[in-house]
Coordinates of C-alpha atoms in Angstrom, one line a residue:
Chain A
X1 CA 2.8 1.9 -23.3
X2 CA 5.8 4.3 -22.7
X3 CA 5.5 6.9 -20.4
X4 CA 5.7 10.2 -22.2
X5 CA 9.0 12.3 -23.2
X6 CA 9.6 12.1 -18.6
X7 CA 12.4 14.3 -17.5
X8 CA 14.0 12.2 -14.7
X9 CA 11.9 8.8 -15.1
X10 CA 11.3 6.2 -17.9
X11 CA 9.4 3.3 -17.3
X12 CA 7.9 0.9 -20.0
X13 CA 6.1 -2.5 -19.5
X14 CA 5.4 -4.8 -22.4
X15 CA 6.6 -8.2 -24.3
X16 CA 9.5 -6.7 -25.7
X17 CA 13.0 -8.0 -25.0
X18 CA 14.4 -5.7 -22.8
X19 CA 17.5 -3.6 -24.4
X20 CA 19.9 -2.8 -20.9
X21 CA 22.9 -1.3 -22.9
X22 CA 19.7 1.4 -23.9
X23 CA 18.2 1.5 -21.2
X24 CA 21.8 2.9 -19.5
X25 CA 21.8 5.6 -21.8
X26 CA 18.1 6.7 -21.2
X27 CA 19.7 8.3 -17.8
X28 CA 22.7 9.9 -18.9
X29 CA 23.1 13.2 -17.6
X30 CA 26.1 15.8 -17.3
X31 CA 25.8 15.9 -13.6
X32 CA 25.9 12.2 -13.0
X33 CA 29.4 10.5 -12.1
X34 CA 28.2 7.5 -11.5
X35 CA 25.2 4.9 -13.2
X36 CA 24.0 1.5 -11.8
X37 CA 22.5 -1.2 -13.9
X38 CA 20.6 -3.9 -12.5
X39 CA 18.9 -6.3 -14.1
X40 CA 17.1 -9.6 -13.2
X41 CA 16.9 -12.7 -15.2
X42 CA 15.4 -16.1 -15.5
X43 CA 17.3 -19.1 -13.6
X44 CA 17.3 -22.5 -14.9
X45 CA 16.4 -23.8 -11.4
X46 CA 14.0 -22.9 -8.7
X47 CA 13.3 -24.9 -5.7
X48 CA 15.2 -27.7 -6.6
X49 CA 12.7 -27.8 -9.9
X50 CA 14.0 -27.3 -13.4
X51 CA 12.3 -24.3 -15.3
X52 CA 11.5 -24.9 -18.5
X53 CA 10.5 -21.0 -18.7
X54 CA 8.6 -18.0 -17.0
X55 CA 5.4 -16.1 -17.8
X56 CA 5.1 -13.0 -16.5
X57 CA 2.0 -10.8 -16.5
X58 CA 0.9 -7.6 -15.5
X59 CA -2.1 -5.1 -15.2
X60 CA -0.2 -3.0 -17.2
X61 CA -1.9 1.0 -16.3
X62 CA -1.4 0.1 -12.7
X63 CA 2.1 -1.5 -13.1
X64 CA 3.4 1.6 -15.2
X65 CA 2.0 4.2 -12.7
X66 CA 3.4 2.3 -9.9
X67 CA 6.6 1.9 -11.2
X68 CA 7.2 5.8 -12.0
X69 CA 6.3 6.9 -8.7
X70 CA 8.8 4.1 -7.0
X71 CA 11.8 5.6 -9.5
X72 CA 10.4 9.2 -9.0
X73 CA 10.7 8.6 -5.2
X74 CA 13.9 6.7 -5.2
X75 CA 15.3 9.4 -7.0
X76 CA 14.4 12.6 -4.9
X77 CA 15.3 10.5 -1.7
X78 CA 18.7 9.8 -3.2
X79 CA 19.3 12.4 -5.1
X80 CA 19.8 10.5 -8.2
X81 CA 19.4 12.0 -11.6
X82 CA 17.3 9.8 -13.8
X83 CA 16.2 6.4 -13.3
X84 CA 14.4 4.4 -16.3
X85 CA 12.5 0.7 -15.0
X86 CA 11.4 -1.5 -17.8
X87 CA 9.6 -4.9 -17.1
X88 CA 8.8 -7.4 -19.7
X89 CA 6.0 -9.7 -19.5
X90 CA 4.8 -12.8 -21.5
X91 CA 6.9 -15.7 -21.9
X92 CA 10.9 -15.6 -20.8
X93 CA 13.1 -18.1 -21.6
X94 CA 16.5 -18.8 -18.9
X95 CA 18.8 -16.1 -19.1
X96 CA 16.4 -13.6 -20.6
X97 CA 16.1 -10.1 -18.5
X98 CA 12.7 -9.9 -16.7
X99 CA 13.7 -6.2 -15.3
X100 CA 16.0 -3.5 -15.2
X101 CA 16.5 -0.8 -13.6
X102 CA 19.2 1.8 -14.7
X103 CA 19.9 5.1 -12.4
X104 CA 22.5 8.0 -12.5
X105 CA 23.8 10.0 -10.0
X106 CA 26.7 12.3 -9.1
X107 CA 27.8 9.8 -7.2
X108 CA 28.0 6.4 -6.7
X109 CA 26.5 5.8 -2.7
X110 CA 23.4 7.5 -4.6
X111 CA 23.2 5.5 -7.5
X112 CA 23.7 1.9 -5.9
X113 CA 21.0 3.5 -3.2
X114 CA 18.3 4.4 -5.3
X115 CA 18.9 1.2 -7.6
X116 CA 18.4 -1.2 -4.4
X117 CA 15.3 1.0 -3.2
X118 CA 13.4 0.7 -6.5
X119 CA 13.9 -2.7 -7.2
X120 CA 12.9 -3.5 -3.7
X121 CA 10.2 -1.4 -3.9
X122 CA 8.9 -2.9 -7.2
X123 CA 9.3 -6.8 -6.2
X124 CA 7.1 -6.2 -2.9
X125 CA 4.1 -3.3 -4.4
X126 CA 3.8 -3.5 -8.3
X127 CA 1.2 -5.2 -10.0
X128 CA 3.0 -7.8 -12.1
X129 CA 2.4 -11.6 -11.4
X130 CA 4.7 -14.1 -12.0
X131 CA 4.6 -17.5 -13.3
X132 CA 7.0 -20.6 -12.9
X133 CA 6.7 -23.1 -15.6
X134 CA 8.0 -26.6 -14.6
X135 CA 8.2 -30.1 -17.3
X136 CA 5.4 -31.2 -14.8
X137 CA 3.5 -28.5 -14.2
X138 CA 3.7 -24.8 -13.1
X139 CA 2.8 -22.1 -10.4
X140 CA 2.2 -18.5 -9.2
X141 CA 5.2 -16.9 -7.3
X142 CA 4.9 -15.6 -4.5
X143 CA 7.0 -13.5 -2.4
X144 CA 10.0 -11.5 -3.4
X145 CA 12.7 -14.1 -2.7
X146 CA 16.0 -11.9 -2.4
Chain B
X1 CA -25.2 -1.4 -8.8
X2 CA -23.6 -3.1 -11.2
X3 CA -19.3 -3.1 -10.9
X4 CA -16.9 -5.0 -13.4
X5 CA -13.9 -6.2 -11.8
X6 CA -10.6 -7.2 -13.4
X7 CA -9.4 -10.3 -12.9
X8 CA -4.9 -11.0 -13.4
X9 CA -3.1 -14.2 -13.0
X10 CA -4.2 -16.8 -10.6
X11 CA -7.8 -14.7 -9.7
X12 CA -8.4 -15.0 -13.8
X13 CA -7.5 -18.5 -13.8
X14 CA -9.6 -20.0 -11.0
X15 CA -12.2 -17.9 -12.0
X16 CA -11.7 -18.6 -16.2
X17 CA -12.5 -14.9 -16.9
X18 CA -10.1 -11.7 -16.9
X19 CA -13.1 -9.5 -15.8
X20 CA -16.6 -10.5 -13.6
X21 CA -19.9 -8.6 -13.2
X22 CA -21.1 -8.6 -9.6
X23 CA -24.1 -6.7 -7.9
X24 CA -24.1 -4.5 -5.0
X25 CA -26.7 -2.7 -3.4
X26 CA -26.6 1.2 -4.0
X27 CA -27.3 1.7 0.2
X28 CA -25.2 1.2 1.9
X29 CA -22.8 3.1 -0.6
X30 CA -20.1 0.2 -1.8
X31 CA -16.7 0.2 -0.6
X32 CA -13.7 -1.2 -1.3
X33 CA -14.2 -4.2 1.4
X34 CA -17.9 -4.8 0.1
X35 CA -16.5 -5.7 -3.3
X36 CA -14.1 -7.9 -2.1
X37 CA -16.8 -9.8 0.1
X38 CA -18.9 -10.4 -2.8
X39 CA -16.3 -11.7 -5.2
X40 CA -15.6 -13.7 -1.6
X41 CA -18.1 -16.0 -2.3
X42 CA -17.5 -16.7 -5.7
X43 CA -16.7 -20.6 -5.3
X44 CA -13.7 -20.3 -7.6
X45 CA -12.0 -17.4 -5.9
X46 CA -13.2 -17.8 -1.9
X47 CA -9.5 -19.6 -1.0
X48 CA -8.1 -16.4 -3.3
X49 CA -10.0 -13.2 -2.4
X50 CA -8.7 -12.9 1.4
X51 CA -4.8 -12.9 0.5
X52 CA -5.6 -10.1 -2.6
X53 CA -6.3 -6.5 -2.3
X54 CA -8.7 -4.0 -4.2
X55 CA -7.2 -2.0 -7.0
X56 CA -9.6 1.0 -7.9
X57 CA -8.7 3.2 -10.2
X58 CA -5.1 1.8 -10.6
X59 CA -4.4 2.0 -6.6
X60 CA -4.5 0.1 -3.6
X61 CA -8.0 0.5 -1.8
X62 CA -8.2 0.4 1.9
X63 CA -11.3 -1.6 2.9
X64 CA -13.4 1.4 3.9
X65 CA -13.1 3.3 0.3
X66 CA -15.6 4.1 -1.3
X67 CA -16.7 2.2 -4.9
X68 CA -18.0 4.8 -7.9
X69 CA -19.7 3.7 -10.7
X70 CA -17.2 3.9 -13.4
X71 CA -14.6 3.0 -11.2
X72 CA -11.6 0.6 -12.7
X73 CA -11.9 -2.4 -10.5
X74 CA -8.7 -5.3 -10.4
X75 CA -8.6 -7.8 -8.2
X76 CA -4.8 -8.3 -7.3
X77 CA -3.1 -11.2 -5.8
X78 CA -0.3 -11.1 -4.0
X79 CA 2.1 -9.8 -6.6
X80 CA 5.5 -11.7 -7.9
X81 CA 7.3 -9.0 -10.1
X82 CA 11.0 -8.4 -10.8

C-alpha cells in the first residue's frame, strides 16, 4: 500500500526489496540543494550471535499512517522539501536494506536534520516488529539500539 | 460487547492467533485499559500485555479512551522497526 500521488511525503511498507537510488529521486525538487539518504541494513552479527537472517513485520495501516505524519513533521520542522520512508518486511537476508529514508532540502543542516529526526522517530513509535533469527533459535527485538 | 483484537509478532505467537474475540460488559462503557485487562488474563499473553499498548483505530490509546464497537483493535508490543 502506497500512499497516494503525496506532495511532500512518500511512504510505502511491504516485502519488496527496497530501491534507494529511487527512492532519492522520489524527493527531488528545484528548491532543494542538498538530499540525505539513509538507509539501514541487516548485520551478520548481533550480540555476539551470528544471524542467519531477519523477519520483519508490521501492522501495516498503522505503520503507513505513522510513518507519514513522522516525515510530514520532520519536514515542516526542518524545512525540508520532500521526504519518502519505505520499510520492508518479511524475511531479509545480511546486507539487505530494512529502511530508508531519503529527504531534500535547500540545504544541507536541514536535510541531515530531518533525516536523523524521522528515523529516530520511526525506530522508537512505529508499529513494525522485528525479528532476529539465530542457527539456534531466534527472538523479538527490542529497543532501538543506535 | 463483543471486540476483535489484532494480534502482531510476539502477542500472535504466544497467543497462536493474529486476531482474539473477548467480552466486555456494555456498562461501564469499555475503554482502552479495560481491553487490555481482559486480554491480561489470557494465560498466553499475561507476561506480554503490561509492556504493550492499545492501538484503536490505527493510534495509540491512553488507558481511559473509550472502546466503539467497530473499532480496529491491535495489540502492540514494544515495537523493533528500522
Amino acid at each position: 500500500m502506497d500512499d497516494g500521488p503525496s506532495e511532500r511525503c512518500w511512504v510505502h511498507i511491504g516485502p519488496e526489496p527496497i530501491d534507494a537510488a529511487g527512492l532519492l529521486a522520489r524527493v527531488a525538487d528545484r528548491d532543494a540543494g542538498a538530499q540525505v539518504l539513509f538507509t539501514g541494513t541487516v548485520r551478520a552479527r548481533t550480540g555476539g550471535r551470528a544471524v542467519r537472517h531477519l523477519e520483519y513485520e508490521a501492522y501495516v495501516p498503522m505503520a503507513q499512517a505513522q510513518c507519514r505524519e513522522i516525515a510530514e513533521a520532520s519536514c515542516a520542522r526542518h524545512g525540508a522539501c520532500r521526504m519518502a520512508i519505505a520499510h520492508r518486511t518479511g524475511r531479509l537476508a545480511i546486507g539487505e536494506i530494512a529502511v530508508a529514508i531519503a529527504v531534500s532540502a535547500p540545504h544541507r543542516a536541514e536535510a541531515y536534520a530531518a533525516s536523523r529526526e524521522a528515523i529516530e522517530a520511526l525506530k522508537h513509535e512505529v508499529a513494525i516488529w522485528k525479528r532476529e533469527v539465530f542457527t539456534d533459535g531466534s527472538r523479538w527485538v527490542y529497543g532501538c539500539g543506535s | 460487547m463483543r471486540l476483535e483484537v489484532l494480534l502482531f509478532a510476539e502477542a500472535r505467537e504466544r497467543a497462536g492467533t493474529d486476531r482474539l474475540a473477548i467480552e466486555l460488559p456494555d456498562e461501564p462503557a469499555p475503554t482502552a485499559g479495560a481491553v487490555l485487562e481482559t486480554l491480561a488474563r489470557q494465560p498466553e499473553l499475561a507476561e506480554l500485555v503490561p509492556r504493550c499498548r492499545l492501538a484503536v483505530a490505527h493510534r495509540l490509546a491512553a488507558g481511559s479512551d473509550p472502546v466503539q464497537p467497530g473499532d480496529e483493535l491491535a495489540l502492540i508490543p514494544p515495537v523493533g522497526g528500522g
